[in-house]
PDB file of C-alpha atoms in Angstrom:
ATOM      1  CA  UNK A 999      -0.057  -0.275   0.135  1.00 35.00           C
ATOM      2  CA  UNK A1000       1.508   3.227  -1.158  1.00 45.00           C
ATOM      3  CA  UNK A1001       2.187   5.754   1.528  1.00 42.00           C
ATOM      4  CA  UNK A1002       0.363   9.065   2.271  1.00 43.00           C
ATOM      5  CA  UNK A1003       2.472  11.942   2.119  1.00 53.00           C
ATOM      6  CA  UNK A1004       2.376  15.738   0.086  1.00 72.00           C
ATOM      7  CA  UNK A1005       6.101  15.193  -0.225  1.00 91.00           C
ATOM      8  CA  UNK A1006       7.144  13.177  -3.247  1.00 95.00           C
ATOM      9  CA  UNK A1007       9.851  10.297  -3.374  1.00 97.00           C
ATOM     10  CA  UNK A1008      11.111   9.954  -7.149  1.00 98.00           C
ATOM     11  CA  UNK A1009      13.608   7.516  -8.068  1.00 98.00           C
ATOM     12  CA  UNK A1010      15.771   7.453 -11.201  1.00 97.00           C
ATOM     13  CA  UNK A1011      16.132   4.307 -12.517  1.00 97.00           C
ATOM     14  CA  UNK A1012      17.827   2.697 -15.680  1.00 96.00           C
ATOM     15  CA  UNK A1013      16.131  -0.479 -15.396  1.00 96.00           C
ATOM     16  CA  UNK A1014      12.951  -2.895 -15.178  1.00 97.00           C
ATOM     17  CA  UNK A1015      15.006  -4.322 -12.201  1.00 97.00           C
ATOM     18  CA  UNK A1016      15.214  -0.655 -10.389  1.00 97.00           C
ATOM     19  CA  UNK A1017      11.928   0.399 -11.397  1.00 98.00           C
ATOM     20  CA  UNK A1018      10.365  -2.876  -9.238  1.00 98.00           C
ATOM     21  CA  UNK A1019      12.470  -2.427  -6.676  1.00 97.00           C
ATOM     22  CA  UNK A1020      11.095   1.762  -6.310  1.00 97.00           C
ATOM     23  CA  UNK A1021       7.858   0.559  -6.596  1.00 97.00           C
ATOM     24  CA  UNK A1022       7.876  -2.524  -4.061  1.00 97.00           C
ATOM     25  CA  UNK A1023       9.686   0.207  -1.660  1.00 97.00           C
ATOM     26  CA  UNK A1024       6.961   2.427  -1.861  1.00 95.00           C
ATOM     27  CA  UNK A1025       8.108   5.270  -4.232  1.00 97.00           C
ATOM     28  CA  UNK A1026       5.441   7.786  -6.091  1.00 96.00           C
ATOM     29  CA  UNK A1027       7.460   7.560  -9.221  1.00 97.00           C
ATOM     30  CA  UNK A1028      10.315   6.879 -11.393  1.00 98.00           C
ATOM     31  CA  UNK A1029      11.980   8.865 -13.584  1.00 98.00           C
ATOM     32  CA  UNK A1030      13.130   6.113 -16.680  1.00 98.00           C
ATOM     33  CA  UNK A1031      16.019   7.070 -18.473  1.00 97.00           C
ATOM     34  CA  UNK A1032      19.058   5.219 -20.088  1.00 96.00           C
ATOM     35  CA  UNK A1033      22.214   5.997 -20.302  1.00 91.00           C
ATOM     36  CA  UNK A1034      23.716   6.584 -17.003  1.00 89.00           C
ATOM     37  CA  UNK A1035      27.515   7.663 -17.582  1.00 84.00           C
ATOM     38  CA  UNK A1036      25.402  10.865 -20.063  1.00 89.00           C
ATOM     39  CA  UNK A1037      23.771  11.816 -17.099  1.00 89.00           C
ATOM     40  CA  UNK A1038      20.309  10.239 -18.710  1.00 93.00           C
ATOM     41  CA  UNK A1039      18.840   9.789 -21.760  1.00 97.00           C
ATOM     42  CA  UNK A1040      15.677   8.399 -23.736  1.00 98.00           C
ATOM     43  CA  UNK A1041      15.052   5.040 -22.642  1.00 98.00           C
ATOM     44  CA  UNK A1042      13.874   1.923 -25.232  1.00 96.00           C
ATOM     45  CA  UNK A1043      10.273   1.741 -26.237  1.00 94.00           C
ATOM     46  CA  UNK A1044      10.281  -1.741 -24.826  1.00 97.00           C
ATOM     47  CA  UNK A1045      11.864  -0.880 -21.620  1.00 98.00           C
ATOM     48  CA  UNK A1046       8.821   1.840 -21.227  1.00 98.00           C
ATOM     49  CA  UNK A1047       6.213  -0.666 -22.178  1.00 98.00           C
ATOM     50  CA  UNK A1048       7.865  -3.136 -19.625  1.00 98.00           C
ATOM     51  CA  UNK A1049       7.763  -0.773 -16.813  1.00 98.00           C
ATOM     52  CA  UNK A1050       4.330   0.088 -17.521  1.00 98.00           C
ATOM     53  CA  UNK A1051       3.331  -2.995 -16.729  1.00 98.00           C
ATOM     54  CA  UNK A1052       4.961  -4.382 -14.160  1.00 98.00           C
ATOM     55  CA  UNK A1053       4.886  -1.526 -11.922  1.00 97.00           C
ATOM     56  CA  UNK A1054       1.698   0.572 -10.197  1.00 95.00           C
ATOM     57  CA  UNK A1055       4.151   3.588 -10.703  1.00 94.00           C
ATOM     58  CA  UNK A1056       3.926   6.910 -11.923  1.00 97.00           C
ATOM     59  CA  UNK A1057       6.596   6.313 -15.013  1.00 98.00           C
ATOM     60  CA  UNK A1058       7.682   9.813 -16.190  1.00 98.00           C
ATOM     61  CA  UNK A1059      10.227   9.559 -18.691  1.00 98.00           C
ATOM     62  CA  UNK A1060      13.689  11.263 -19.802  1.00 98.00           C
ATOM     63  CA  UNK A1061      13.159  12.860 -23.117  1.00 98.00           C
ATOM     64  CA  UNK A1062      16.791  13.484 -24.399  1.00 97.00           C
ATOM     65  CA  UNK A1063      18.717  12.465 -27.748  1.00 97.00           C
ATOM     66  CA  UNK A1064      22.186  12.590 -26.032  1.00 96.00           C
ATOM     67  CA  UNK A1065      24.810  13.241 -23.571  1.00 94.00           C
ATOM     68  CA  UNK A1066      26.494  16.417 -23.465  1.00 94.00           C
ATOM     69  CA  UNK A1067      24.670  20.000 -23.186  1.00 96.00           C
ATOM     70  CA  UNK A1068      21.024  20.881 -23.856  1.00 97.00           C
ATOM     71  CA  UNK A1069      21.404  22.827 -26.760  1.00 98.00           C
ATOM     72  CA  UNK A1070      19.660  20.660 -29.632  1.00 98.00           C
ATOM     73  CA  UNK A1071      19.868  21.232 -33.483  1.00 98.00           C
ATOM     74  CA  UNK A1072      16.998  20.661 -35.636  1.00 98.00           C
ATOM     75  CA  UNK A1073      17.385  17.020 -36.485  1.00 98.00           C
ATOM     76  CA  UNK A1074      17.967  16.372 -32.538  1.00 98.00           C
ATOM     77  CA  UNK A1075      14.539  18.436 -31.802  1.00 98.00           C
ATOM     78  CA  UNK A1076      12.929  16.142 -34.792  1.00 98.00           C
ATOM     79  CA  UNK A1077      13.834  12.926 -32.887  1.00 98.00           C
ATOM     80  CA  UNK A1078      12.617  14.319 -29.530  1.00 98.00           C
ATOM     81  CA  UNK A1079       9.147  15.470 -30.816  1.00 98.00           C
ATOM     82  CA  UNK A1080       8.742  12.018 -32.678  1.00 98.00           C
ATOM     83  CA  UNK A1081       9.454  10.158 -29.797  1.00 98.00           C
ATOM     84  CA  UNK A1082       7.204  12.193 -27.047  1.00 98.00           C
ATOM     85  CA  UNK A1083       4.618  11.335 -29.270  1.00 97.00           C
ATOM     86  CA  UNK A1084       5.325   7.392 -29.120  1.00 97.00           C
ATOM     87  CA  UNK A1085       5.323   8.268 -25.499  1.00 98.00           C
ATOM     88  CA  UNK A1086       2.712   9.739 -24.853  1.00 98.00           C
ATOM     89  CA  UNK A1087       0.903   6.710 -27.239  1.00 97.00           C
ATOM     90  CA  UNK A1088       2.916   3.734 -24.645  1.00 97.00           C
ATOM     91  CA  UNK A1089       0.805   5.353 -21.759  1.00 97.00           C
ATOM     92  CA  UNK A1090       3.907   7.147 -19.839  1.00 98.00           C
ATOM     93  CA  UNK A1091       2.869   9.723 -16.844  1.00 98.00           C
ATOM     94  CA  UNK A1092       4.808  12.513 -17.700  1.00 98.00           C
ATOM     95  CA  UNK A1093       8.026  13.309 -19.563  1.00 98.00           C
ATOM     96  CA  UNK A1094      11.244  14.864 -18.180  1.00 98.00           C
ATOM     97  CA  UNK A1095      12.864  17.163 -20.824  1.00 98.00           C
ATOM     98  CA  UNK A1096      14.828  20.761 -20.983  1.00 98.00           C
ATOM     99  CA  UNK A1097      16.260  22.828 -24.265  1.00 98.00           C
ATOM    100  CA  UNK A1098      18.800  25.955 -23.920  1.00 98.00           C
ATOM    101  CA  UNK A1099      19.761  28.239 -26.758  1.00 98.00           C
ATOM    102  CA  UNK A1100      23.608  28.948 -27.359  1.00 98.00           C
ATOM    103  CA  UNK A1101      23.301  31.840 -24.883  1.00 98.00           C
ATOM    104  CA  UNK A1102      21.875  29.813 -22.253  1.00 97.00           C
ATOM    105  CA  UNK A1103      18.297  31.072 -22.708  1.00 98.00           C
ATOM    106  CA  UNK A1104      15.541  28.445 -22.338  1.00 98.00           C
ATOM    107  CA  UNK A1105      14.621  27.612 -25.963  1.00 98.00           C
ATOM    108  CA  UNK A1106      10.888  28.601 -25.430  1.00 98.00           C
ATOM    109  CA  UNK A1107      10.045  28.169 -29.287  1.00 98.00           C
ATOM    110  CA  UNK A1108      10.509  24.434 -28.838  1.00 98.00           C
ATOM    111  CA  UNK A1109       9.378  23.932 -25.532  1.00 98.00           C
ATOM    112  CA  UNK A1110       6.068  25.351 -26.938  1.00 98.00           C
ATOM    113  CA  UNK A1111       6.263  23.228 -29.776  1.00 98.00           C
ATOM    114  CA  UNK A1112       6.332  20.051 -27.357  1.00 98.00           C
ATOM    115  CA  UNK A1113       3.801  21.330 -24.728  1.00 98.00           C
ATOM    116  CA  UNK A1114       1.558  21.788 -28.119  1.00 97.00           C
ATOM    117  CA  UNK A1115       2.065  18.555 -29.246  1.00 97.00           C
ATOM    118  CA  UNK A1116       1.777  16.510 -26.202  1.00 97.00           C
ATOM    119  CA  UNK A1117      -1.011  18.508 -24.316  1.00 96.00           C
ATOM    120  CA  UNK A1118      -1.988  18.564 -20.843  1.00 96.00           C
ATOM    121  CA  UNK A1119       0.778  15.590 -19.965  1.00 97.00           C
ATOM    122  CA  UNK A1120       2.932  16.698 -17.067  1.00 98.00           C
ATOM    123  CA  UNK A1121       5.722  17.796 -17.774  1.00 98.00           C
ATOM    124  CA  UNK A1122       9.554  18.114 -15.808  1.00 98.00           C
ATOM    125  CA  UNK A1123      12.409  20.333 -16.700  1.00 98.00           C
ATOM    126  CA  UNK A1124      15.180  18.503 -15.666  1.00 94.00           C
ATOM    127  CA  UNK A1125      19.194  20.041 -14.321  1.00 93.00           C
ATOM    128  CA  UNK A1126      19.265  21.453 -17.473  1.00 96.00           C
ATOM    129  CA  UNK A1127      17.691  24.823 -15.571  1.00 98.00           C
ATOM    130  CA  UNK A1128      21.255  24.612 -13.628  1.00 97.00           C
ATOM    131  CA  UNK A1129      23.293  25.753 -16.342  1.00 97.00           C
ATOM    132  CA  UNK A1130      21.188  28.068 -17.811  1.00 98.00           C
ATOM    133  CA  UNK A1131      22.365  31.549 -17.894  1.00 97.00           C
ATOM    134  CA  UNK A1132      19.222  33.001 -15.241  1.00 98.00           C
ATOM    135  CA  UNK A1133      17.578  30.359 -13.770  1.00 97.00           C
ATOM    136  CA  UNK A1134      15.424  32.803 -12.077  1.00 97.00           C
ATOM    137  CA  UNK A1135      13.931  34.104 -15.357  1.00 98.00           C
ATOM    138  CA  UNK A1136      13.663  30.069 -16.450  1.00 98.00           C
ATOM    139  CA  UNK A1137      11.476  29.388 -13.489  1.00 98.00           C
ATOM    140  CA  UNK A1138       9.281  32.305 -14.788  1.00 98.00           C
ATOM    141  CA  UNK A1139       9.129  31.094 -18.338  1.00 98.00           C
ATOM    142  CA  UNK A1140       8.098  27.210 -17.353  1.00 98.00           C
ATOM    143  CA  UNK A1141       5.269  28.306 -15.462  1.00 98.00           C
ATOM    144  CA  UNK A1142       3.986  29.980 -18.233  1.00 98.00           C
ATOM    145  CA  UNK A1143       4.334  26.806 -20.710  1.00 98.00           C
ATOM    146  CA  UNK A1144       2.374  25.211 -18.079  1.00 98.00           C
ATOM    147  CA  UNK A1145       5.341  22.979 -16.621  1.00 98.00           C
ATOM    148  CA  UNK A1146       4.673  21.416 -13.459  1.00 98.00           C
ATOM    149  CA  UNK A1147       7.838  20.600 -11.944  1.00 98.00           C
ATOM    150  CA  UNK A1148      11.869  21.727 -11.855  1.00 98.00           C
ATOM    151  CA  UNK A1149      14.186  19.209 -10.749  1.00 98.00           C
ATOM    152  CA  UNK A1150      17.055  21.109  -9.709  1.00 98.00           C
ATOM    153  CA  UNK A1151      20.649  20.860  -7.817  1.00 97.00           C
ATOM    154  CA  UNK A1152      20.572  24.618  -7.341  1.00 97.00           C
ATOM    155  CA  UNK A1153      23.429  25.239 -10.073  1.00 97.00           C
ATOM    156  CA  UNK A1154      25.549  22.998  -8.097  1.00 96.00           C
ATOM    157  CA  UNK A1155      27.387  19.754  -9.073  1.00 95.00           C
ATOM    158  CA  UNK A1156      25.877  18.217  -6.036  1.00 97.00           C
ATOM    159  CA  UNK A1157      22.236  19.411  -4.604  1.00 97.00           C
ATOM    160  CA  UNK A1158      23.616  20.185  -1.107  1.00 97.00           C
ATOM    161  CA  UNK A1159      26.165  22.102  -2.380  1.00 97.00           C
ATOM    162  CA  UNK A1160      23.280  24.173  -4.002  1.00 97.00           C
ATOM    163  CA  UNK A1161      21.034  23.753  -1.307  1.00 98.00           C
ATOM    164  CA  UNK A1162      21.005  27.522  -0.572  1.00 98.00           C
ATOM    165  CA  UNK A1163      19.749  28.431  -4.393  1.00 98.00           C
ATOM    166  CA  UNK A1164      17.266  25.657  -4.289  1.00 98.00           C
ATOM    167  CA  UNK A1165      15.450  27.220  -0.872  1.00 98.00           C
ATOM    168  CA  UNK A1166      15.577  30.386  -3.273  1.00 98.00           C
ATOM    169  CA  UNK A1167      13.871  28.399  -6.068  1.00 98.00           C
ATOM    170  CA  UNK A1168      11.407  27.261  -3.817  1.00 98.00           C
ATOM    171  CA  UNK A1169      10.495  31.009  -2.275  1.00 98.00           C
ATOM    172  CA  UNK A1170      10.259  32.386  -6.166  1.00 97.00           C
ATOM    173  CA  UNK A1171       8.252  29.253  -7.625  1.00 98.00           C
ATOM    174  CA  UNK A1172       5.763  30.517  -4.608  1.00 96.00           C
ATOM    175  CA  UNK A1173       4.140  27.157  -5.026  1.00 95.00           C
ATOM    176  CA  UNK A1174       3.218  27.603  -8.894  1.00 97.00           C
ATOM    177  CA  UNK A1175       5.585  25.219  -9.584  1.00 98.00           C
ATOM    178  CA  UNK A1176       7.124  22.160  -7.787  1.00 97.00           C
ATOM    179  CA  UNK A1177      10.491  22.071  -6.993  1.00 98.00           C
ATOM    180  CA  UNK A1178      12.433  18.411  -6.791  1.00 98.00           C
ATOM    181  CA  UNK A1179      15.829  18.662  -5.244  1.00 98.00           C
ATOM    182  CA  UNK A1180      18.091  16.030  -7.112  1.00 95.00           C
ATOM    183  CA  UNK A1181      21.716  14.730  -7.668  1.00 96.00           C
ATOM    184  CA  UNK A1182      23.711  13.843  -4.132  1.00 95.00           C
ATOM    185  CA  UNK A1183      20.418  13.435  -2.104  1.00 96.00           C
ATOM    186  CA  UNK A1184      20.319  10.379   0.213  1.00 96.00           C
ATOM    187  CA  UNK A1185      18.940   9.517   3.224  1.00 95.00           C
ATOM    188  CA  UNK A1186      21.306  11.273   5.380  1.00 95.00           C
ATOM    189  CA  UNK A1187      20.742  14.755   3.765  1.00 96.00           C
ATOM    190  CA  UNK A1188      17.305  14.643   2.634  1.00 95.00           C
ATOM    191  CA  UNK A1189      16.009  16.118   5.867  1.00 94.00           C
ATOM    192  CA  UNK A1190      17.743  19.456   4.729  1.00 96.00           C
ATOM    193  CA  UNK A1191      15.551  19.482   1.735  1.00 96.00           C
ATOM    194  CA  UNK A1192      12.595  19.129   3.381  1.00 95.00           C
ATOM    195  CA  UNK A1193      13.618  21.646   5.949  1.00 94.00           C
ATOM    196  CA  UNK A1194      14.152  24.338   2.969  1.00 96.00           C
ATOM    197  CA  UNK A1195      10.391  23.478   1.472  1.00 95.00           C
ATOM    198  CA  UNK A1196      11.073  21.341  -1.841  1.00 97.00           C
ATOM    199  CA  UNK A1197       8.066  19.578  -3.098  1.00 96.00           C
ATOM    200  CA  UNK A1198       9.314  16.171  -3.957  1.00 97.00           C
ATOM    201  CA  UNK A1199      13.114  14.634  -2.752  1.00 96.00           C
ATOM    202  CA  UNK A1200      14.671  12.561  -6.262  1.00 97.00           C
ATOM    203  CA  UNK A1201      17.055   9.692  -5.692  1.00 97.00           C
ATOM    204  CA  UNK A1202      18.720   7.022  -8.205  1.00 95.00           C
ATOM    205  CA  UNK A1203      19.249   5.270  -4.297  1.00 94.00           C
ATOM    206  CA  UNK A1204      22.293   4.045  -6.887  1.00 92.00           C
ATOM    207  CA  UNK A1205      24.161   0.535  -5.516  1.00 92.00           C
ATOM    208  CA  UNK A1206      25.922  -2.153  -8.247  1.00 91.00           C
ATOM    209  CA  UNK A1207      26.007  -5.764  -8.010  1.00 89.00           C
ATOM    210  CA  UNK A1208      28.283  -7.468  -9.742  1.00 91.00           C
ATOM    211  CA  UNK A1209      27.917  -9.215 -12.719  1.00 91.00           C
ATOM    212  CA  UNK A1210      27.639 -12.705 -13.645  1.00 93.00           C
ATOM    213  CA  UNK A1211      30.660 -13.249 -16.236  1.00 90.00           C
ATOM    214  CA  UNK A1212      33.353 -14.789 -14.605  1.00 90.00           C
ATOM    215  CA  UNK A1213      35.186 -15.145 -17.965  1.00 93.00           C
ATOM    216  CA  UNK A1214      36.547 -11.450 -18.563  1.00 86.00           C
ATOM    217  CA  UNK A1215      38.947 -10.890 -21.399  1.00 83.00           C
ATOM    218  CA  UNK A1216      41.675  -8.155 -20.325  1.00 81.00           C
ATOM    219  CA  UNK A1217      42.346  -5.147 -22.631  1.00 79.00           C
ATOM    220  CA  UNK A1218      38.790  -4.352 -24.246  1.00 78.00           C
ATOM    221  CA  UNK A1219      36.085  -1.575 -23.054  1.00 76.00           C
ATOM    222  CA  UNK A1220      33.430  -1.543 -24.707  1.00 75.00           C
ATOM    223  CA  UNK A1221      32.551   1.981 -24.312  1.00 68.00           C
ATOM    224  CA  UNK A1222      35.781   3.208 -24.543  1.00 65.00           C
ATOM    225  CA  UNK A1223      36.221   4.243 -20.997  1.00 67.00           C
ATOM    226  CA  UNK A1224      38.476   2.177 -19.341  1.00 68.00           C
ATOM    227  CA  UNK A1225      38.359   3.922 -15.845  1.00 71.00           C
ATOM    228  CA  UNK A1226      34.356   2.661 -15.880  1.00 73.00           C
ATOM    229  CA  UNK A1227      33.893  -1.223 -14.922  1.00 79.00           C
ATOM    230  CA  UNK A1228      31.628  -2.835 -17.378  1.00 83.00           C
ATOM    231  CA  UNK A1229      31.334  -5.606 -14.728  1.00 87.00           C
ATOM    232  CA  UNK A1230      29.461  -3.730 -12.222  1.00 86.00           C
ATOM    233  CA  UNK A1231      25.691  -3.644 -12.830  1.00 88.00           C
ATOM    234  CA  UNK A1232      23.546  -0.357 -11.108  1.00 88.00           C
ATOM    235  CA  UNK A1233      20.411  -0.681  -9.652  1.00 93.00           C
ATOM    236  CA  UNK A1234      18.725   0.785  -7.607  1.00 95.00           C
ATOM    237  CA  UNK A1235      18.577  -0.262  -3.254  1.00 96.00           C
ATOM    238  CA  UNK A1236      15.432  -0.775  -1.849  1.00 96.00           C
ATOM    239  CA  UNK A1237      17.023   0.062   1.731  1.00 96.00           C
ATOM    240  CA  UNK A1238      18.066   2.961   0.500  1.00 97.00           C
ATOM    241  CA  UNK A1239      14.788   4.119  -0.674  1.00 97.00           C
ATOM    242  CA  UNK A1240      13.085   2.774   2.311  1.00 96.00           C
ATOM    243  CA  UNK A1241      15.210   4.665   4.377  1.00 96.00           C
ATOM    244  CA  UNK A1242      14.445   8.055   2.479  1.00 96.00           C
ATOM    245  CA  UNK A1243      10.650   7.743   2.480  1.00 95.00           C
ATOM    246  CA  UNK A1244      11.137   6.890   6.149  1.00 92.00           C
ATOM    247  CA  UNK A1245      12.323  10.433   6.421  1.00 91.00           C
ATOM    248  CA  UNK A1246       9.641  11.705   4.834  1.00 89.00           C
ATOM    249  CA  UNK A1247       7.282  10.209   6.798  1.00 82.00           C
ATOM    250  CA  UNK A1248       8.723  12.170   9.418  1.00 76.00           C
ATOM    251  CA  UNK A1249       6.585  14.756   8.346  1.00 59.00           C
TER     252      UNK A1249
END
């Protein structure tokens, strides 16, 4: 049975297994992504369908064609719009998206076109806001675009480093759009974000398990990053999700 709380716990998930774990732990929703080393990209349609079928969670899906910055060319925008249509038709509960112009301003024209295309489905602006030129202006523009939520680390690499900025964003939003703290949020520090008034907590609750492979040929890296182990599988930890939810329930 789902807990009752006005403050939501969202889990960043990259696999069906992690979504099932999040559901079992009592999370409110998942941000479903692919490509963790890119910071999250659009997952496959197969994964989306599998998660919708196997869980009772709200499934909000990352709409991002690649890693790197958030300034997209015409071809990437066409891809994102096509993906958005497919995801809405698949039955997702929301989309997670952001786009910037070369000068660091919000790409209002593209995001308006996306909003017109997908109708009233909830939209979350991801951490593109944290690398934008004027985050306060972006908040106002996202409200005008009828976004429901902003995921932010407070313009810092980790949310705890940006907690003062997050607090200012909460004040600026004034209940007109939800502010969700993410990046390094865990059971040990999540109370600090709750105390500054955020509407939601975003956590990966990340742990790793060893691959089942016991034959491991040396000297080859499929991803080209030798410092990243290809024999560690990242999954969400049910224990960490439950511990985060317990902190939220203290309210």
